[in-house]
Amino acid sequence: MTAYPVRQLAKEAEREVRFRRWVYSRAVGEGRMKLDDAERRIDMMEEIARRLTREADDEEIAGRLL
């Protein structure tokens, strides 16, 4: 298994948020998904992206302090 840098993981999570917005809006519009479920799942992925971004920022700051 490949270990990916945290910054790369954060960028992928951000890409996933954009993808979910696009896909879920269509699914809700077609009646295949409830709006509250779509919003909850997007919110969770946004939180994942925020946490990974904070972690990447912290790693960069720690690296500069050494």
Short mmCIF file of N, CA and C in Angstrom, two decimals:
data_model
loop_
_atom_site.label_atom_id
_atom_site.label_comp_id
_atom_site.label_asym_id
_atom_site.label_seq_id
_atom_site.Cartn_x
_atom_site.Cartn_y
_atom_site.Cartn_z
N MET A 1 0.84 -1.18 0.00
CA MET A 1 0.00 0.00 0.00
C MET A 1 0.89 1.24 0.00
N THR A 2 0.51 2.23 -0.80
CA THR A 2 1.27 3.46 -0.91
C THR A 2 0.86 4.45 0.17
N ALA A 3 1.84 5.07 0.78
CA ALA A 3 1.56 6.13 1.76
C ALA A 3 1.58 7.47 1.02
N TYR A 4 0.47 8.16 1.01
CA TYR A 4 0.35 9.44 0.31
C TYR A 4 0.58 10.59 1.27
N PRO A 5 1.18 11.67 0.81
CA PRO A 5 1.34 12.85 1.66
C PRO A 5 -0.02 13.40 2.07
N VAL A 6 -0.09 13.95 3.26
CA VAL A 6 -1.36 14.48 3.78
C VAL A 6 -1.91 15.57 2.88
N ARG A 7 -1.05 16.43 2.33
CA ARG A 7 -1.52 17.50 1.45
C ARG A 7 -2.22 16.91 0.22
N GLN A 8 -1.68 15.83 -0.32
CA GLN A 8 -2.29 15.19 -1.48
C GLN A 8 -3.64 14.59 -1.11
N LEU A 9 -3.73 14.00 0.08
CA LEU A 9 -5.01 13.45 0.55
C LEU A 9 -6.05 14.57 0.72
N ALA A 10 -5.62 15.71 1.23
CA ALA A 10 -6.53 16.84 1.41
C ALA A 10 -7.07 17.32 0.07
N LYS A 11 -6.20 17.41 -0.92
CA LYS A 11 -6.63 17.86 -2.25
C LYS A 11 -7.61 16.85 -2.86
N GLU A 12 -7.39 15.58 -2.64
CA GLU A 12 -8.31 14.56 -3.16
C GLU A 12 -9.66 14.65 -2.46
N ALA A 13 -9.65 14.92 -1.15
CA ALA A 13 -10.91 15.09 -0.42
C ALA A 13 -11.67 16.30 -0.94
N GLU A 14 -10.96 17.38 -1.25
CA GLU A 14 -11.60 18.57 -1.81
C GLU A 14 -12.22 18.26 -3.18
N ARG A 15 -11.50 17.47 -3.98
CA ARG A 15 -12.03 17.05 -5.28
C ARG A 15 -13.29 16.21 -5.09
N GLU A 16 -13.28 15.36 -4.08
CA GLU A 16 -14.43 14.51 -3.80
C GLU A 16 -15.64 15.34 -3.39
N VAL A 17 -15.42 16.42 -2.65
CA VAL A 17 -16.53 17.31 -2.28
C VAL A 17 -17.19 17.87 -3.54
N ARG A 18 -16.38 18.37 -4.46
CA ARG A 18 -16.93 18.93 -5.71
C ARG A 18 -17.68 17.85 -6.49
N PHE A 19 -17.13 16.66 -6.54
CA PHE A 19 -17.77 15.56 -7.25
C PHE A 19 -19.12 15.20 -6.61
N ARG A 20 -19.13 15.11 -5.28
CA ARG A 20 -20.37 14.77 -4.58
C ARG A 20 -21.44 15.83 -4.81
N ARG A 21 -21.05 17.09 -4.79
CA ARG A 21 -22.03 18.15 -5.05
C ARG A 21 -22.70 17.94 -6.41
N TRP A 22 -21.91 17.62 -7.39
CA TRP A 22 -22.42 17.43 -8.75
C TRP A 22 -23.30 16.18 -8.83
N VAL A 23 -22.81 15.06 -8.34
CA VAL A 23 -23.53 13.79 -8.44
C VAL A 23 -24.78 13.80 -7.56
N TYR A 24 -24.63 14.25 -6.32
CA TYR A 24 -25.76 14.21 -5.40
C TYR A 24 -26.88 15.16 -5.81
N SER A 25 -26.52 16.30 -6.41
CA SER A 25 -27.58 17.22 -6.84
C SER A 25 -28.45 16.55 -7.90
N ARG A 26 -27.84 15.79 -8.77
CA ARG A 26 -28.60 15.06 -9.78
C ARG A 26 -29.43 13.94 -9.15
N ALA A 27 -28.84 13.24 -8.20
CA ALA A 27 -29.55 12.14 -7.54
C ALA A 27 -30.76 12.67 -6.78
N VAL A 28 -30.61 13.80 -6.11
CA VAL A 28 -31.74 14.40 -5.38
C VAL A 28 -32.80 14.85 -6.39
N GLY A 29 -32.38 15.48 -7.46
CA GLY A 29 -33.31 15.95 -8.48
C GLY A 29 -34.10 14.83 -9.13
N GLU A 30 -33.46 13.67 -9.24
CA GLU A 30 -34.13 12.51 -9.84
C GLU A 30 -34.88 11.67 -8.82
N GLY A 31 -34.84 12.07 -7.54
CA GLY A 31 -35.56 11.34 -6.51
C GLY A 31 -34.86 10.08 -6.03
N ARG A 32 -33.58 9.91 -6.36
CA ARG A 32 -32.84 8.72 -5.94
C ARG A 32 -32.15 8.91 -4.60
N MET A 33 -32.15 10.15 -4.09
CA MET A 33 -31.49 10.45 -2.82
C MET A 33 -32.25 11.58 -2.15
N LYS A 34 -32.33 11.50 -0.84
CA LYS A 34 -32.98 12.57 -0.08
C LYS A 34 -31.99 13.71 0.13
N LEU A 35 -32.51 14.93 0.11
CA LEU A 35 -31.68 16.11 0.24
C LEU A 35 -30.88 16.09 1.55
N ASP A 36 -31.52 15.73 2.66
CA ASP A 36 -30.80 15.75 3.94
C ASP A 36 -29.66 14.74 3.96
N ASP A 37 -29.83 13.60 3.30
CA ASP A 37 -28.76 12.60 3.22
C ASP A 37 -27.61 13.15 2.38
N ALA A 38 -27.92 13.77 1.26
CA ALA A 38 -26.89 14.35 0.40
C ALA A 38 -26.11 15.43 1.14
N GLU A 39 -26.82 16.31 1.83
CA GLU A 39 -26.16 17.38 2.57
C GLU A 39 -25.27 16.83 3.68
N ARG A 40 -25.74 15.80 4.38
CA ARG A 40 -24.96 15.19 5.46
C ARG A 40 -23.67 14.58 4.92
N ARG A 41 -23.78 13.85 3.82
CA ARG A 41 -22.60 13.20 3.24
C ARG A 41 -21.59 14.22 2.70
N ILE A 42 -22.09 15.29 2.13
CA ILE A 42 -21.19 16.35 1.65
C ILE A 42 -20.53 17.04 2.84
N ASP A 43 -21.31 17.32 3.88
CA ASP A 43 -20.75 17.94 5.08
C ASP A 43 -19.63 17.10 5.68
N MET A 44 -19.83 15.79 5.73
CA MET A 44 -18.79 14.91 6.28
C MET A 44 -17.52 14.97 5.45
N MET A 45 -17.66 14.96 4.13
CA MET A 45 -16.47 15.01 3.28
C MET A 45 -15.78 16.36 3.39
N GLU A 46 -16.56 17.43 3.55
CA GLU A 46 -15.96 18.75 3.77
C GLU A 46 -15.15 18.76 5.06
N GLU A 47 -15.67 18.13 6.10
CA GLU A 47 -14.94 18.06 7.37
C GLU A 47 -13.66 17.25 7.21
N ILE A 48 -13.72 16.16 6.47
CA ILE A 48 -12.51 15.37 6.20
C ILE A 48 -11.47 16.24 5.50
N ALA A 49 -11.89 16.99 4.49
CA ALA A 49 -10.98 17.85 3.76
C ALA A 49 -10.38 18.92 4.67
N ARG A 50 -11.21 19.52 5.53
CA ARG A 50 -10.71 20.54 6.46
C ARG A 50 -9.68 19.95 7.42
N ARG A 51 -9.97 18.79 7.98
CA ARG A 51 -9.04 18.17 8.93
C ARG A 51 -7.72 17.81 8.27
N LEU A 52 -7.79 17.26 7.08
CA LEU A 52 -6.56 16.91 6.37
C LEU A 52 -5.76 18.15 6.00
N THR A 53 -6.45 19.22 5.62
CA THR A 53 -5.76 20.46 5.30
C THR A 53 -5.07 21.03 6.53
N ARG A 54 -5.75 21.01 7.67
CA ARG A 54 -5.13 21.48 8.93
C ARG A 54 -3.91 20.64 9.27
N GLU A 55 -4.04 19.32 9.12
CA GLU A 55 -2.92 18.44 9.42
C GLU A 55 -1.73 18.72 8.50
N ALA A 56 -2.00 18.92 7.23
CA ALA A 56 -0.93 19.24 6.27
C ALA A 56 -0.29 20.57 6.62
N ASP A 57 -1.10 21.57 6.98
CA ASP A 57 -0.57 22.87 7.39
C ASP A 57 0.33 22.73 8.62
N ASP A 58 -0.14 21.95 9.59
CA ASP A 58 0.64 21.73 10.83
C ASP A 58 1.97 21.04 10.53
N GLU A 59 1.95 20.06 9.62
CA GLU A 59 3.18 19.37 9.25
C GLU A 59 4.17 20.34 8.59
N GLU A 60 3.66 21.22 7.74
CA GLU A 60 4.53 22.18 7.07
C GLU A 60 5.13 23.17 8.07
N ILE A 61 4.34 23.61 9.02
CA ILE A 61 4.83 24.54 10.04
C ILE A 61 5.89 23.85 10.89
N ALA A 62 5.62 22.62 11.31
CA ALA A 62 6.57 21.87 12.12
C ALA A 62 7.88 21.65 11.36
N GLY A 63 7.79 21.40 10.07
CA GLY A 63 8.96 21.19 9.25
C GLY A 63 9.82 22.45 9.13
N ARG A 64 9.16 23.60 9.10
CA ARG A 64 9.89 24.87 8.99
C ARG A 64 10.56 25.22 10.32
N LEU A 65 10.01 24.73 11.42
CA LEU A 65 10.57 25.05 12.73
C LEU A 65 11.82 24.23 13.04
N LEU A 66 11.99 23.14 12.32
CA LEU A 66 13.16 22.27 12.59
C LEU A 66 14.40 22.77 11.93
#
